[in-house]
Amino acid sequence: MACMKLGSKPDAFQQQGQAWFCTTGLPSDVTIEVGEISFHLHKFPLLSKSGLLEKLIKENSDEEEATVIKLHDVPGGAGTFELVAKFCYGMKLELTSSNVVYLRCASEHLQMTEEIAEGNLIAQTEIFFNQVVLHSWKDSIKALQTCDDLLPHAEKLQIIKRCIDSLAVKACTDPNLFGWPMMEHGAMQSPGGSVLWNGISTGARPRNCSSDWWYEDVSSLSFPLYKRLISVMKFRGIRQEIIAGSLILYAKQYLPGLNRRLSLAQGNLTAAPSEQEQRHLLEEIDSLLPLQKGAASTKVLIGLLRTAIILQASPSCISNLERRVGMQLDQADLEDLLFPTFEFSMEALYNVDCVQRMLDHFIATDQATGTAGASSPGSVNDEQLIGSPSLMPITAVSKLIDGYLAEVAPDINLKMPKFQKLAAAIPDYARPLDDGLYRAIDIYLKAHPWLSESEREQLCRLMDCQKLSLEACTHAAQNERLPLRVVVQVLFFEQLQLRTSVAGCLLVSDNLDGSQPLRSGIACSGEAGGWTTAVRENKDLKVGMDNMRMRVSELEKECTSMKQEIKKLGQGRSGWSSVPKKFGSKIKLQLCSAQEDSVSAQQKSKSGKIDQLQAIVTKQKHQSSADD
């Protein structure tokens, strides 16, 4: 820390209880009272430096008793006046960044100008402040910290403004270009990495500093001064993500809920701010946070939102944080969304309404950017969904919400409309598969066994049976919690998908048969080896496809018999006759390169599913006869 020495005489002040005495050999003729401390001094050294003391001494010189002057309003109190008195006597005194602001304000109050004496305290403190303090990052921080006790005087003398402008300029400038302030944070190093004892070397270079080198220093400021500093930095054009990083670090330091584990690990026993102070600080930080997407991490924003809900912050603050999280919901983790409601009503264990609002903000932002508007369930296929970068965020959010639904589904207090609303908010094109949604619905049905048949069917309408994988279809066909109508739909679409896959395999086989003469005819000497290998592989594949045709013919017979059973079932219950027509129109034939192993596995599992369907049909027939 830099300092400036004033005066040359030895210190002759002694303290006795609440009184200071100057031991110069002469009796004191004036007593200055500052608060509870009294200074027994001499008139001439004081009036020769201070215009105010000269005036007060003349006003009290007619009194026969010892002159007593009360200076209870001197800036800095008794500690600062002690330094001023030493300066008046010419004693040794050091100006530092910790006391220069006190002495500058006190000298202004005591009118210690150049008209009274040359080289007076106002001029000395101004020189040290302008030429030393403002040129050093650390000294500017320390000087600004002392302004909290001297706000009216420091504001009037523009000390706060000068310190903030100096800090803002340094923070907005790349420190690697000038060699500061990292010279204050780290030692010089040689190219080999060894620290040089004298800091001088032709090959030595200062350590590189990242853009967040100033975060920790400015977090020591009180929030009013910190807020002014951040506002000046914004005006000077510092990047939004840098501003957000500083705000987050400041919030973690003064909001225990954001950094509770770290505080306990470090043994931080300092008194935490009150809830009202924390609430006010959180609302102020929210107003300063940039609205730019990605300026702050989603995890930190969710932490701020959770803290705001706990502290019962203003609705506008909570809404702003929900909007910020919603803009980048695709970057959130599932465990971050699982926070309780913090309400006395306990309508639900988790705050589903908050997640719903964040999801609505994400979808609104997604539609505003044109992603959702340019896409529709009929115009987006699986390949486009996987390969398009613009559709990746909405797909990630759909997986996140499906996982969230599965986590909150066991809550018996979760109402079905809330579950349905959150599940239905995801567009159809955002879910390539409905396996995650099916899992969430199954967990909800298991945790709510009292739901009626109509409510179960209404809940199952959220998923599309055509978008279930083979594993999900196998599980759904054996799931007793699903309504019978849904089970029939799953089996029906599974059969149609298998039929489509088989047809695609036959089409691929025909194309391979027709392409062999063409490829063999155009083979040239330079590519003979490659074409020979391809022809050999095609022949082997043709043999495999011939064997598969025999198995397919048997499988077609089974499909035909099952269709007849479904038709008979439709005649028994007229309401089911529209099921094939309703869902058959939605089926899109997909050509796929089915491997021989997968077809064989499907064939092995087919007999079991047909037996299950026959059992269901027999049960339905008995129900129909009972109704008649």
Short mmCIF file of C-alpha atoms in Angstrom, two decimals, residues 168-565:
data_model
loop_
_atom_site.label_atom_id
_atom_site.label_comp_id
_atom_site.label_asym_id
_atom_site.label_seq_id
_atom_site.Cartn_x
_atom_site.Cartn_y
_atom_site.Cartn_z
CA ALA A 168 -14.34 1.46 -14.22
CA VAL A 169 -11.59 2.47 -16.64
CA LYS A 170 -9.24 -0.19 -15.25
CA ALA A 171 -11.91 -2.91 -15.26
CA CYS A 172 -12.93 -2.14 -18.84
CA THR A 173 -9.34 -2.23 -20.10
CA ASP A 174 -7.41 -5.40 -20.79
CA PRO A 175 -4.89 -5.60 -17.92
CA ASN A 176 -2.48 -7.66 -20.02
CA LEU A 177 -1.84 -4.61 -22.20
CA PHE A 178 -0.51 -2.43 -19.39
CA GLY A 179 0.79 -4.83 -16.76
CA TRP A 180 -1.72 -3.82 -14.09
CA PRO A 181 -3.31 -4.70 -11.78
CA MET A 182 -1.99 -8.25 -11.94
CA MET A 183 1.33 -6.92 -10.64
CA GLU A 184 -0.58 -6.45 -7.40
CA HIS A 185 -2.16 -9.91 -7.50
CA GLY A 186 0.73 -12.16 -8.59
CA ALA A 187 4.52 -12.20 -8.62
CA MET A 188 6.72 -12.00 -11.66
CA GLN A 189 7.76 -15.32 -13.12
CA SER A 190 10.59 -16.34 -15.35
CA PRO A 191 9.86 -18.23 -18.59
CA GLY A 192 10.66 -21.47 -16.77
CA GLY A 193 8.12 -20.71 -14.07
CA SER A 194 10.49 -19.88 -11.17
CA VAL A 195 9.73 -16.76 -9.16
CA LEU A 196 12.46 -14.12 -9.33
CA TRP A 197 13.37 -12.63 -5.95
CA ASN A 198 13.87 -9.09 -7.33
CA GLY A 199 11.15 -9.19 -9.99
CA ILE A 200 13.62 -8.14 -12.71
CA SER A 201 14.42 -10.33 -15.69
CA THR A 202 14.54 -9.81 -19.43
CA GLY A 203 12.46 -12.92 -19.99
CA ALA A 204 9.99 -12.42 -17.15
CA ARG A 205 6.39 -11.73 -18.00
CA PRO A 206 3.42 -10.91 -15.80
CA ARG A 207 0.75 -13.54 -15.38
CA ASN A 208 -2.13 -13.39 -17.78
CA CYS A 209 -5.36 -12.22 -16.19
CA SER A 210 -8.83 -13.34 -17.12
CA SER A 211 -11.74 -10.96 -17.52
CA ASP A 212 -12.99 -11.71 -13.98
CA TRP A 213 -9.85 -10.60 -12.14
CA TRP A 214 -11.68 -7.69 -10.49
CA TYR A 215 -14.76 -9.60 -9.25
CA GLU A 216 -13.55 -10.37 -5.75
CA ASP A 217 -12.16 -6.88 -5.09
CA VAL A 218 -15.34 -4.97 -5.95
CA SER A 219 -17.51 -7.43 -4.01
CA SER A 220 -16.06 -5.93 -0.82
CA LEU A 221 -17.86 -2.64 -1.54
CA SER A 222 -21.20 -1.76 -0.02
CA PHE A 223 -24.06 -2.32 -2.42
CA PRO A 224 -24.85 1.39 -3.09
CA LEU A 225 -21.24 1.99 -4.17
CA TYR A 226 -21.08 -1.34 -6.01
CA LYS A 227 -24.28 -0.53 -7.88
CA ARG A 228 -22.87 2.81 -9.02
CA LEU A 229 -19.68 1.12 -10.18
CA ILE A 230 -21.60 -1.49 -12.21
CA SER A 231 -23.75 1.24 -13.79
CA VAL A 232 -20.64 3.14 -14.91
CA MET A 233 -19.14 -0.07 -16.31
CA LYS A 234 -22.32 -0.72 -18.29
CA PHE A 235 -22.16 2.83 -19.66
CA ARG A 236 -18.58 2.26 -20.75
CA GLY A 237 -19.61 -0.79 -22.76
CA ILE A 238 -18.19 -3.70 -20.82
CA ARG A 239 -19.54 -7.06 -22.01
CA GLN A 240 -22.85 -8.22 -20.56
CA GLU A 241 -21.60 -11.64 -19.49
CA ILE A 242 -18.77 -10.00 -17.51
CA ILE A 243 -21.26 -7.77 -15.69
CA ALA A 244 -23.46 -10.79 -14.96
CA GLY A 245 -20.51 -12.75 -13.57
CA SER A 246 -19.67 -9.97 -11.12
CA LEU A 247 -23.30 -9.68 -10.01
CA ILE A 248 -23.55 -13.43 -9.42
CA LEU A 249 -20.38 -13.44 -7.31
CA TYR A 250 -21.69 -10.50 -5.27
CA ALA A 251 -25.01 -12.30 -4.75
CA LYS A 252 -23.27 -15.49 -3.62
CA GLN A 253 -21.28 -13.54 -1.07
CA TYR A 254 -24.25 -11.82 0.58
CA LEU A 255 -27.10 -14.30 -0.03
CA PRO A 256 -26.41 -17.37 2.14
CA GLY A 257 -28.98 -19.49 0.31
CA LEU A 258 -26.95 -19.41 -2.92
CA ASN A 259 -23.67 -20.53 -1.40
CA ARG A 260 -24.64 -22.38 1.74
CA ARG A 261 -22.37 -25.40 1.22
CA LEU A 262 -19.35 -23.25 0.48
CA SER A 263 -19.98 -21.04 3.50
CA LEU A 264 -20.22 -24.03 5.83
CA ALA A 265 -17.11 -25.60 4.35
CA GLN A 266 -15.11 -22.41 4.86
CA GLY A 267 -16.44 -21.90 8.38
CA ASN A 268 -17.99 -18.55 7.57
CA LEU A 269 -19.42 -17.42 10.89
CA THR A 270 -20.12 -13.82 9.99
CA ALA A 271 -23.62 -12.59 10.65
CA ALA A 272 -25.82 -12.96 7.60
CA PRO A 273 -27.95 -10.04 6.45
CA SER A 274 -31.57 -9.99 7.56
CA GLU A 275 -34.29 -11.38 5.31
CA GLN A 276 -35.42 -7.88 4.42
CA GLU A 277 -31.88 -6.88 3.42
CA GLN A 278 -31.45 -10.06 1.41
CA ARG A 279 -34.78 -9.50 -0.33
CA HIS A 280 -33.84 -5.94 -1.24
CA LEU A 281 -30.42 -7.05 -2.47
CA LEU A 282 -31.89 -9.82 -4.60
CA GLU A 283 -34.41 -7.47 -6.22
CA GLU A 284 -31.64 -4.96 -6.96
CA ILE A 285 -29.41 -7.63 -8.50
CA ASP A 286 -32.31 -8.79 -10.65
CA SER A 287 -32.76 -5.24 -11.95
CA LEU A 288 -29.04 -5.05 -12.82
CA LEU A 289 -28.73 -8.46 -14.49
CA PRO A 290 -28.51 -8.23 -18.29
CA LEU A 291 -31.43 -9.59 -20.27
CA GLN A 292 -29.09 -11.22 -22.76
CA LYS A 293 -29.55 -14.98 -23.14
CA GLY A 294 -26.61 -16.90 -21.76
CA ALA A 295 -25.19 -13.99 -19.76
CA ALA A 296 -25.57 -16.09 -16.59
CA SER A 297 -25.68 -19.86 -16.25
CA THR A 298 -29.06 -21.53 -15.95
CA LYS A 299 -28.08 -23.23 -12.68
CA VAL A 300 -27.28 -19.88 -11.06
CA LEU A 301 -30.48 -18.28 -12.34
CA ILE A 302 -32.54 -21.15 -10.93
CA GLY A 303 -30.72 -20.69 -7.62
CA LEU A 304 -31.66 -17.01 -7.63
CA LEU A 305 -35.25 -17.91 -8.45
CA ARG A 306 -35.42 -20.46 -5.63
CA THR A 307 -33.98 -17.91 -3.20
CA ALA A 308 -36.45 -15.26 -4.39
CA ILE A 309 -39.35 -17.62 -3.72
CA ILE A 310 -38.04 -18.43 -0.24
CA LEU A 311 -37.50 -14.75 0.62
CA GLN A 312 -40.93 -13.86 -0.84
CA ALA A 313 -39.49 -11.32 -3.23
CA SER A 314 -41.71 -9.06 -5.30
CA PRO A 315 -43.83 -10.72 -8.03
CA SER A 316 -41.99 -8.73 -10.69
CA CYS A 317 -38.63 -10.05 -9.47
CA ILE A 318 -39.84 -13.66 -9.50
CA SER A 319 -41.43 -13.19 -12.93
CA ASN A 320 -38.21 -11.72 -14.35
CA LEU A 321 -36.14 -14.62 -13.05
CA GLU A 322 -38.65 -17.13 -14.45
CA ARG A 323 -38.38 -15.40 -17.83
CA ARG A 324 -34.57 -15.50 -17.72
CA VAL A 325 -34.56 -19.22 -16.91
CA GLY A 326 -37.21 -19.90 -19.53
CA MET A 327 -35.11 -18.31 -22.27
CA GLN A 328 -32.40 -20.94 -21.72
CA LEU A 329 -34.40 -23.81 -20.26
CA ASP A 330 -32.70 -26.25 -22.64
CA GLN A 331 -29.50 -25.82 -20.57
CA ALA A 332 -31.14 -26.75 -17.26
CA ASP A 333 -30.63 -29.99 -15.35
CA LEU A 334 -33.48 -32.06 -13.98
CA GLU A 335 -32.34 -31.82 -10.36
CA ASP A 336 -32.31 -28.02 -10.60
CA LEU A 337 -36.04 -27.95 -11.35
CA LEU A 338 -36.98 -30.17 -8.42
CA PHE A 339 -37.50 -27.53 -5.75
CA PRO A 340 -40.48 -27.52 -3.37
CA THR A 341 -43.33 -25.06 -3.41
CA PHE A 342 -42.40 -23.34 -0.09
CA GLU A 343 -46.10 -22.72 0.52
CA PHE A 344 -48.30 -23.52 3.50
CA SER A 345 -51.14 -24.90 1.40
CA MET A 346 -49.03 -27.90 0.28
CA GLU A 347 -51.19 -28.35 -2.80
CA ALA A 348 -48.23 -30.15 -4.38
CA LEU A 349 -44.80 -31.17 -3.19
CA TYR A 350 -42.94 -29.59 -6.12
CA ASN A 351 -43.47 -26.18 -7.66
CA VAL A 352 -45.04 -27.38 -10.89
CA ASP A 353 -46.62 -24.00 -11.62
CA CYS A 354 -43.21 -22.33 -11.71
CA VAL A 355 -41.87 -24.92 -14.15
CA GLN A 356 -45.00 -24.46 -16.25
CA ARG A 357 -44.39 -20.71 -16.52
CA MET A 358 -40.72 -21.23 -17.40
CA LEU A 359 -41.75 -23.69 -20.12
CA ASP A 360 -44.27 -21.20 -21.49
CA HIS A 361 -41.53 -18.56 -21.70
CA PHE A 362 -39.25 -20.98 -23.53
CA ILE A 363 -41.90 -21.94 -26.08
CA ALA A 364 -42.81 -18.28 -26.61
CA THR A 365 -39.15 -17.43 -27.21
CA ASP A 366 -38.78 -20.43 -29.50
CA GLN A 367 -41.78 -19.35 -31.55
CA ALA A 368 -40.55 -15.75 -31.66
CA THR A 369 -37.28 -16.87 -33.24
CA GLY A 370 -39.22 -18.66 -35.98
CA THR A 371 -38.21 -22.21 -35.11
CA ALA A 372 -41.63 -23.42 -34.09
CA GLY A 373 -43.50 -21.35 -36.61
CA ALA A 374 -41.64 -22.84 -39.53
CA SER A 375 -42.21 -26.39 -38.33
CA SER A 376 -45.24 -28.51 -37.86
CA PRO A 377 -45.81 -32.12 -36.89
CA GLY A 378 -46.53 -33.00 -40.49
CA SER A 379 -43.49 -31.29 -41.98
CA VAL A 380 -40.76 -32.50 -39.59
CA ASN A 381 -39.51 -36.06 -39.65
CA ASP A 382 -37.08 -37.78 -37.33
CA GLU A 383 -34.05 -37.21 -39.55
CA GLN A 384 -34.70 -33.47 -39.77
CA LEU A 385 -35.32 -33.30 -36.03
CA ILE A 386 -32.02 -34.95 -35.22
CA GLY A 387 -29.97 -33.14 -37.85
CA SER A 388 -31.37 -29.63 -37.49
CA PRO A 389 -29.48 -27.52 -34.91
CA SER A 390 -32.44 -25.14 -34.57
CA LEU A 391 -34.69 -27.97 -33.32
CA MET A 392 -32.20 -29.38 -30.81
CA PRO A 393 -33.18 -27.01 -27.92
CA ILE A 394 -36.89 -27.85 -28.08
CA THR A 395 -36.03 -31.56 -28.22
CA ALA A 396 -33.79 -31.21 -25.15
CA VAL A 397 -36.57 -29.38 -23.31
CA SER A 398 -39.08 -32.11 -24.19
CA LYS A 399 -36.79 -34.74 -22.67
CA LEU A 400 -36.27 -32.52 -19.63
CA ILE A 401 -40.00 -32.03 -19.08
CA ASP A 402 -40.73 -35.74 -19.57
CA GLY A 403 -38.12 -36.53 -16.94
CA TYR A 404 -39.58 -33.87 -14.64
CA LEU A 405 -43.07 -35.35 -15.05
CA ALA A 406 -41.74 -38.77 -14.10
CA GLU A 407 -40.16 -37.31 -10.95
CA VAL A 408 -43.24 -35.40 -9.77
CA ALA A 409 -45.75 -38.09 -10.78
CA PRO A 410 -45.48 -40.05 -7.48
CA ASP A 411 -46.78 -36.99 -5.58
CA ILE A 412 -50.31 -37.95 -4.55
CA ASN A 413 -51.21 -34.26 -4.10
CA LEU A 414 -50.39 -33.42 -7.71
CA LYS A 415 -53.65 -32.72 -9.48
CA MET A 416 -54.29 -34.34 -12.83
CA PRO A 417 -55.02 -31.03 -14.67
CA LYS A 418 -51.56 -29.70 -13.74
CA PHE A 419 -49.93 -32.88 -14.94
CA GLN A 420 -51.88 -32.77 -18.19
CA LYS A 421 -51.19 -29.09 -18.82
CA LEU A 422 -47.44 -29.47 -18.38
CA ALA A 423 -47.29 -32.58 -20.57
CA ALA A 424 -49.46 -31.07 -23.31
CA ALA A 425 -47.39 -27.86 -23.48
CA ILE A 426 -44.65 -29.67 -25.44
CA PRO A 427 -45.41 -29.59 -29.20
CA ASP A 428 -45.87 -32.93 -30.95
CA TYR A 429 -42.88 -32.43 -33.25
CA ALA A 430 -40.57 -31.95 -30.27
CA ARG A 431 -40.97 -35.58 -29.18
CA PRO A 432 -39.43 -38.05 -31.67
CA LEU A 433 -40.48 -40.80 -29.27
CA ASP A 434 -43.12 -40.80 -26.55
CA ASP A 435 -41.34 -43.32 -24.34
CA GLY A 436 -40.51 -40.72 -21.69
CA LEU A 437 -44.08 -39.45 -21.62
CA TYR A 438 -45.40 -43.00 -21.39
CA ARG A 439 -43.13 -43.68 -18.42
CA ALA A 440 -44.39 -40.54 -16.65
CA ILE A 441 -48.03 -41.46 -17.31
CA ASP A 442 -47.48 -44.99 -16.05
CA ILE A 443 -45.90 -43.69 -12.82
CA TYR A 444 -48.77 -41.26 -12.32
CA LEU A 445 -51.36 -44.03 -12.82
CA LYS A 446 -49.52 -46.22 -10.34
CA ALA A 447 -49.44 -43.43 -7.71
CA HIS A 448 -53.12 -42.52 -8.30
CA PRO A 449 -55.00 -45.83 -8.41
CA TRP A 450 -58.32 -44.15 -7.64
CA LEU A 451 -58.60 -42.57 -11.10
CA SER A 452 -61.65 -43.63 -13.09
CA GLU A 453 -61.50 -45.35 -16.46
CA SER A 454 -62.43 -42.17 -18.30
CA GLU A 455 -59.72 -40.20 -16.49
CA ARG A 456 -57.18 -42.85 -17.38
CA GLU A 457 -58.17 -42.70 -21.03
CA GLN A 458 -58.01 -38.92 -20.95
CA LEU A 459 -54.52 -39.07 -19.49
CA CYS A 460 -53.36 -41.62 -22.06
CA ARG A 461 -54.50 -39.38 -24.92
CA LEU A 462 -51.43 -37.25 -24.18
CA MET A 463 -49.19 -39.82 -25.86
CA ASP A 464 -49.17 -41.07 -29.43
CA CYS A 465 -49.09 -44.85 -29.63
CA GLN A 466 -47.43 -44.64 -33.05
CA LYS A 467 -44.37 -42.98 -31.46
CA LEU A 468 -43.62 -45.71 -28.92
CA SER A 469 -40.51 -47.83 -29.33
CA LEU A 470 -40.61 -51.62 -29.46
CA GLU A 471 -39.62 -51.88 -25.78
CA ALA A 472 -42.33 -49.39 -24.76
CA CYS A 473 -44.93 -51.25 -26.83
CA THR A 474 -43.97 -54.54 -25.20
CA HIS A 475 -44.36 -52.99 -21.75
CA ALA A 476 -47.63 -51.25 -22.61
CA ALA A 477 -49.17 -54.43 -24.01
CA GLN A 478 -48.69 -56.09 -20.61
CA ASN A 479 -49.55 -53.04 -18.47
CA GLU A 480 -52.71 -53.67 -16.48
CA ARG A 481 -52.94 -50.01 -15.43
CA LEU A 482 -53.65 -48.86 -18.99
CA PRO A 483 -57.21 -48.82 -20.31
CA LEU A 484 -58.16 -51.70 -22.60
CA ARG A 485 -58.70 -49.35 -25.53
CA VAL A 486 -55.10 -48.10 -25.24
CA VAL A 487 -53.73 -51.65 -25.12
CA VAL A 488 -55.60 -52.53 -28.31
CA GLN A 489 -54.25 -49.42 -30.03
CA VAL A 490 -50.70 -50.27 -29.00
CA LEU A 491 -50.99 -53.80 -30.40
CA PHE A 492 -52.66 -52.58 -33.58
CA PHE A 493 -49.99 -50.01 -34.38
CA GLU A 494 -47.25 -52.43 -33.44
CA GLN A 495 -48.54 -54.88 -36.04
CA LEU A 496 -48.77 -52.17 -38.68
CA GLN A 497 -45.24 -50.98 -37.96
CA LEU A 498 -43.96 -54.52 -38.28
CA ARG A 499 -45.83 -54.93 -41.57
CA THR A 500 -44.30 -51.71 -42.85
CA SER A 501 -40.83 -52.82 -41.81
CA VAL A 502 -41.23 -56.13 -43.58
CA ALA A 503 -42.44 -54.39 -46.73
CA GLY A 504 -39.45 -52.08 -46.58
CA CYS A 505 -37.09 -55.04 -46.33
CA LEU A 506 -38.65 -56.64 -49.41
CA LEU A 507 -38.36 -53.39 -51.34
CA VAL A 508 -34.70 -53.10 -50.43
CA SER A 509 -34.13 -56.67 -51.56
CA ASP A 510 -35.75 -55.98 -54.94
CA ASN A 511 -33.61 -52.90 -55.44
CA LEU A 512 -30.50 -54.90 -54.66
CA ASP A 513 -31.50 -57.57 -57.20
CA GLY A 514 -31.95 -54.99 -59.94
CA SER A 515 -28.74 -53.16 -59.19
CA GLN A 516 -26.39 -56.14 -59.43
CA PRO A 517 -26.21 -56.45 -63.25
CA LEU A 518 -25.82 -52.70 -63.60
CA ARG A 519 -22.93 -52.49 -61.16
CA SER A 520 -21.20 -55.53 -62.58
CA GLY A 521 -21.52 -54.18 -66.09
CA ILE A 522 -19.89 -50.82 -65.42
CA ALA A 523 -17.04 -52.12 -63.33
CA CYS A 524 -13.69 -50.99 -64.67
CA SER A 525 -10.19 -52.27 -64.08
CA GLY A 526 -9.31 -49.59 -61.55
CA GLU A 527 -12.34 -50.37 -59.38
CA ALA A 528 -12.67 -54.10 -59.99
CA GLY A 529 -11.75 -55.04 -56.45
CA GLY A 530 -14.37 -52.76 -54.89
CA TRP A 531 -17.19 -53.82 -57.23
CA THR A 532 -16.36 -57.52 -56.77
CA THR A 533 -16.67 -57.17 -53.02
CA ALA A 534 -19.97 -55.33 -53.40
CA VAL A 535 -21.40 -58.01 -55.74
CA ARG A 536 -20.37 -60.77 -53.34
CA GLU A 537 -22.03 -58.99 -50.43
CA ASN A 538 -25.21 -58.48 -52.48
CA LYS A 539 -25.39 -62.17 -53.30
CA ASP A 540 -25.03 -63.11 -49.63
CA LEU A 541 -27.73 -60.61 -48.76
CA LYS A 542 -30.01 -62.04 -51.45
CA VAL A 543 -29.72 -65.50 -49.93
CA GLY A 544 -30.60 -64.08 -46.54
CA MET A 545 -33.60 -62.23 -47.98
CA ASP A 546 -34.90 -65.41 -49.62
CA ASN A 547 -34.86 -67.14 -46.26
CA MET A 548 -36.60 -64.15 -44.71
CA ARG A 549 -39.40 -64.26 -47.34
CA MET A 550 -40.39 -67.68 -46.11
CA ARG A 551 -40.69 -66.46 -42.56
CA VAL A 552 -42.53 -63.33 -43.67
CA SER A 553 -45.21 -65.35 -45.41
CA GLU A 554 -45.94 -67.14 -42.15
CA LEU A 555 -46.03 -63.83 -40.33
CA GLU A 556 -48.52 -62.39 -42.83
CA LYS A 557 -50.86 -65.26 -42.11
CA GLU A 558 -50.75 -64.41 -38.42
CA CYS A 559 -51.45 -60.74 -39.19
CA THR A 560 -54.45 -61.68 -41.32
CA SER A 561 -55.95 -63.81 -38.59
CA MET A 562 -55.47 -61.03 -36.07
CA LYS A 563 -57.23 -58.50 -38.33
CA GLN A 564 -60.20 -60.83 -38.54
CA GLU A 565 -60.34 -61.02 -34.74
#
